[in-house]
Amino acid sequence: SILYGIVLNSSSNFVLEVGTNDKDMLFKGQDNGSTITALTLDMSSAGQASFNLGLSMNGESFFNASDGDTIMTMKDDGSKNFVLRGFQPDKDLIFKGKDSNTEITALTLDFSDAGSATFNHDAIFGDNGKAVFGASSDLVIYHDGSNSYVQDGGTGQLRIDTNGTDVRITKTDSEFMAKFITDGAVELYHNNAKKFETTAVGHTTTGVAAD
């Protein structure tokens, strides 16, 4: 005879067990007159669960590590917002995927550093997609399809601060328009030719000043 399954009491636990090696456990039912397999437990893959449609979970759902510690929860906050919460202190939330069959970490949220985000590659904003900084949209950077904008809407100062050798304004990174040298000169250019330069005692000008 063939043993298909076992139902038993084990230490007051209710046990439903498949009796044949590597055979699945199927949960079937009727959906509007049609037989459907609502859930499959794949015993050849350590009991992996495959749901026929979605998985609905009420309240907060907990996901545990192999040692039983909760590592993550998911829930609806009551306003149809999806909340994904790391449960362990100072542990990161890591988003992985495959790029040409090579596994990459696309995004890491570091919860030992207030959730700071580290992107593996570029953060791409489409036309009119804005990078907005400040609680009141104080600084906005974007491209509208024709022009690029750095807009300071705050009440303070717009500062360009460097601890390097200089600040440069260039054309395609090959021709100078202006250069501001740290602890040194300010240089202004016309068509990549320097025309004005500050010095320790004043300034020098190349060419004749136009009326």
Tab-separated table of C-alpha atoms in Angstrom:
chain	number	residue	atom	x	y	z
A	1	SER	CA	0.000	0.000	0.000
A	2	ILE	CA	1.017	3.605	-0.522
A	3	LEU	CA	1.107	6.006	2.415
A	4	TYR	CA	-0.157	9.345	1.132
A	5	GLY	CA	-0.398	11.285	4.371
A	6	ILE	CA	-0.463	11.219	8.129
A	7	VAL	CA	-2.642	13.086	10.604
A	8	LEU	CA	-1.450	12.822	14.179
A	9	ASN	CA	-1.092	14.425	17.569
A	10	SER	CA	2.515	15.161	18.478
A	11	SER	CA	3.016	16.611	21.970
A	12	SER	CA	-0.457	18.182	21.671
A	13	ASN	CA	0.512	19.689	18.306
A	14	PHE	CA	-1.732	18.938	15.320
A	15	VAL	CA	0.453	17.479	12.565
A	16	LEU	CA	-0.558	17.046	8.932
A	17	GLU	CA	2.270	15.237	7.136
A	18	VAL	CA	2.842	14.120	3.545
A	19	GLY	CA	3.837	10.465	3.659
A	20	THR	CA	5.644	10.173	0.297
A	21	ASN	CA	9.126	11.540	-0.311
A	22	ASP	CA	9.335	14.857	-2.208
A	23	LYS	CA	5.593	15.014	-2.871
A	24	ASP	CA	3.767	18.301	-2.419
A	25	MET	CA	0.890	19.209	-0.145
A	26	LEU	CA	-1.931	20.868	-2.088
A	27	PHE	CA	-4.801	22.883	-0.689
A	28	LYS	CA	-7.669	22.941	-3.168
A	29	GLY	CA	-11.131	24.418	-3.228
A	30	GLN	CA	-13.933	25.756	-5.417
A	31	ASP	CA	-13.897	29.295	-6.789
A	32	ASN	CA	-17.231	30.044	-8.508
A	33	GLY	CA	-17.573	26.426	-9.627
A	34	SER	CA	-13.948	25.979	-10.721
A	35	THR	CA	-11.411	23.881	-8.831
A	36	ILE	CA	-8.341	25.901	-7.895
A	37	THR	CA	-5.149	25.098	-5.981
A	38	ALA	CA	-5.023	27.855	-3.400
A	39	LEU	CA	-1.712	26.829	-1.821
A	40	THR	CA	1.118	24.432	-2.689
A	41	LEU	CA	3.788	23.373	-0.201
A	42	ASP	CA	6.745	22.039	-2.193
A	43	MET	CA	8.348	19.294	-0.088
A	44	SER	CA	11.180	18.854	-2.607
A	45	SER	CA	12.146	22.449	-1.825
A	46	ALA	CA	12.040	22.438	1.991
A	47	GLY	CA	8.297	23.125	2.043
A	48	GLN	CA	8.401	26.308	-0.015
A	49	ALA	CA	4.912	27.857	-0.179
A	50	SER	CA	3.353	28.977	-3.469
A	51	PHE	CA	0.066	30.863	-3.303
A	52	ASN	CA	-2.255	30.828	-6.298
A	53	LEU	CA	-3.025	34.532	-5.979
A	54	GLY	CA	-2.150	37.062	-3.306
A	55	LEU	CA	-1.264	36.676	0.334
A	56	SER	CA	-3.407	38.704	2.718
A	57	MET	CA	-2.179	39.235	6.256
A	58	ASN	CA	-4.068	41.187	8.880
A	59	GLY	CA	-2.233	43.413	11.340
A	60	GLU	CA	1.569	43.416	11.427
A	61	SER	CA	3.324	40.430	9.842
A	62	PHE	CA	6.613	39.270	11.330
A	63	PHE	CA	9.519	37.645	9.482
A	64	ASN	CA	12.098	35.799	11.543
A	65	ALA	CA	15.724	34.790	11.098
A	66	SER	CA	16.847	31.177	11.505
A	67	ASP	CA	17.541	31.778	15.209
A	68	GLY	CA	13.949	32.956	15.735
A	69	ASP	CA	14.718	36.659	16.175
A	70	THR	CA	12.360	38.961	14.295
A	71	ILE	CA	14.258	40.810	11.577
A	72	MET	CA	11.477	42.553	9.644
A	73	THR	CA	7.769	43.385	9.789
A	74	MET	CA	5.244	44.481	7.161
A	75	LYS	CA	1.911	46.136	7.707
A	76	ASP	CA	-0.716	48.594	6.512
A	77	ASP	CA	-0.592	51.669	8.737
A	78	GLY	CA	-4.388	52.042	8.530
A	79	SER	CA	-4.257	54.562	5.684
A	80	LYS	CA	-3.292	52.061	2.958
A	81	ASN	CA	0.379	53.018	3.293
A	82	PHE	CA	2.732	50.050	3.071
A	83	VAL	CA	5.173	49.980	5.993
A	84	LEU	CA	8.310	47.847	5.836
A	85	ARG	CA	10.175	47.946	9.150
A	86	GLY	CA	13.559	46.571	10.109
A	87	PHE	CA	13.240	45.156	13.604
A	88	GLN	CA	16.817	44.757	14.830
A	89	PRO	CA	18.693	47.836	16.147
A	90	ASP	CA	21.318	49.316	13.782
A	91	LYS	CA	20.719	46.679	11.083
A	92	ASP	CA	20.455	47.804	7.473
A	93	LEU	CA	17.658	47.379	4.957
A	94	ILE	CA	19.243	46.117	1.741
A	95	PHE	CA	17.663	45.996	-1.728
A	96	LYS	CA	19.330	43.475	-4.041
A	97	GLY	CA	18.727	42.325	-7.601
A	98	LYS	CA	20.484	41.061	-10.719
A	99	ASP	CA	22.186	43.124	-13.418
A	100	SER	CA	23.047	40.895	-16.404
A	101	ASN	CA	22.859	37.877	-14.074
A	102	THR	CA	25.253	39.478	-11.570
A	103	GLU	CA	23.806	40.127	-8.126
A	104	ILE	CA	24.129	43.743	-7.016
A	105	THR	CA	23.077	45.756	-3.999
A	106	ALA	CA	21.044	48.577	-5.546
A	107	LEU	CA	20.226	50.454	-2.344
A	108	THR	CA	21.252	50.260	1.319
A	109	LEU	CA	19.426	52.077	4.104
A	110	ASP	CA	21.823	52.364	7.054
A	111	PHE	CA	19.840	52.401	10.294
A	112	SER	CA	22.960	52.880	12.375
A	113	ASP	CA	23.169	56.274	10.610
A	114	ALA	CA	19.546	57.509	10.837
A	115	GLY	CA	18.554	55.588	7.702
A	116	SER	CA	21.034	57.257	5.346
A	117	ALA	CA	20.659	55.931	1.791
A	118	THR	CA	23.556	54.612	-0.287
A	119	PHE	CA	22.852	53.996	-3.978
A	120	ASN	CA	25.064	51.572	-5.897
A	121	HIS	CA	24.755	53.651	-9.067
A	122	ASP	CA	23.040	56.799	-10.319
A	123	ALA	CA	19.843	58.307	-8.966
A	124	ILE	CA	18.109	59.389	-12.183
A	125	PHE	CA	15.504	62.167	-12.300
A	126	GLY	CA	13.469	62.639	-15.481
A	127	ASP	CA	12.606	66.023	-16.988
A	128	ASN	CA	11.004	68.198	-14.299
A	129	GLY	CA	11.845	65.572	-11.676
A	130	LYS	CA	13.269	67.606	-8.826
A	131	ALA	CA	15.805	66.921	-6.111
A	132	VAL	CA	14.316	68.890	-3.225
A	133	PHE	CA	16.214	69.778	-0.054
A	134	GLY	CA	14.949	71.346	3.149
A	135	ALA	CA	11.669	71.160	5.043
A	136	SER	CA	10.225	74.040	2.993
A	137	SER	CA	11.740	73.075	-0.396
A	138	ASP	CA	14.559	75.535	0.306
A	139	LEU	CA	16.827	74.215	-2.463
A	140	VAL	CA	15.609	72.646	-5.706
A	141	ILE	CA	17.738	71.174	-8.504
A	142	TYR	CA	16.155	69.999	-11.748
A	143	HIS	CA	16.142	70.000	-15.567
A	144	ASP	CA	12.972	70.958	-17.449
A	145	GLY	CA	13.914	69.398	-20.802
A	146	SER	CA	15.532	72.604	-22.055
A	147	ASN	CA	17.316	74.273	-19.151
A	148	SER	CA	18.870	73.259	-15.839
A	149	TYR	CA	18.066	75.027	-12.572
A	150	VAL	CA	19.533	75.429	-9.102
A	151	GLN	CA	16.862	77.351	-7.210
A	152	ASP	CA	17.446	78.664	-3.699
A	153	GLY	CA	14.138	79.538	-2.101
A	154	GLY	CA	15.393	79.685	1.480
A	155	THR	CA	15.868	82.756	3.650
A	156	GLY	CA	19.584	82.178	4.206
A	157	GLN	CA	22.578	82.126	1.886
A	158	LEU	CA	23.396	79.913	-1.075
A	159	ARG	CA	26.944	78.823	-0.337
A	160	ILE	CA	29.469	77.021	-2.540
A	161	ASP	CA	32.034	75.722	-0.092
A	162	THR	CA	35.264	73.877	-0.896
A	163	ASN	CA	38.284	72.575	0.953
A	164	GLY	CA	39.950	71.672	-2.328
A	165	THR	CA	42.267	73.638	-4.615
A	166	ASP	CA	39.662	75.718	-6.463
A	167	VAL	CA	36.136	76.103	-7.795
A	168	ARG	CA	35.783	76.054	-11.593
A	169	ILE	CA	33.097	76.984	-14.099
A	170	THR	CA	33.941	75.237	-17.356
A	171	LYS	CA	32.515	74.421	-20.784
A	172	THR	CA	32.335	70.623	-21.208
A	173	ASP	CA	35.159	70.328	-18.668
A	174	SER	CA	37.654	71.514	-21.296
A	175	GLU	CA	37.433	75.323	-21.455
A	176	PHE	CA	37.548	77.720	-18.530
A	177	MET	CA	34.850	80.326	-17.979
A	178	ALA	CA	35.862	81.220	-14.415
A	179	LYS	CA	38.159	79.890	-11.711
A	180	PHE	CA	38.151	80.692	-7.996
A	181	ILE	CA	41.410	79.509	-6.460
A	182	THR	CA	41.454	78.664	-2.752
A	183	ASP	CA	43.413	81.360	-0.867
A	184	GLY	CA	44.331	82.814	-4.260
A	185	ALA	CA	43.124	84.548	-7.364
A	186	VAL	CA	39.753	84.877	-9.003
A	187	GLU	CA	40.145	84.399	-12.769
A	188	LEU	CA	37.623	85.320	-15.465
A	189	TYR	CA	37.920	84.069	-19.060
A	190	HIS	CA	36.654	84.963	-22.515
A	191	ASN	CA	36.520	82.010	-24.909
A	192	ASN	CA	38.983	80.139	-22.677
A	193	ALA	CA	41.428	83.084	-22.626
A	194	LYS	CA	42.058	84.653	-19.218
A	195	LYS	CA	41.122	88.348	-19.239
A	196	PHE	CA	40.850	89.247	-15.548
A	197	GLU	CA	42.686	88.066	-12.449
A	198	THR	CA	42.720	89.319	-8.884
A	199	THR	CA	46.063	89.556	-7.085
A	200	ALA	CA	47.207	90.129	-3.509
A	201	VAL	CA	47.398	93.879	-4.172
A	202	GLY	CA	44.612	94.374	-6.726
A	203	HIS	CA	43.964	92.886	-10.119
A	204	THR	CA	45.403	92.497	-13.612
A	205	THR	CA	43.513	92.804	-16.867
A	206	THR	CA	44.492	91.453	-20.269
A	207	GLY	CA	43.480	93.481	-23.327
A	208	VAL	CA	41.647	96.765	-23.559
A	209	ALA	CA	38.522	97.413	-21.501
A	210	ALA	CA	35.519	98.044	-23.722
A	211	ASP	CA	33.537	101.244	-23.343
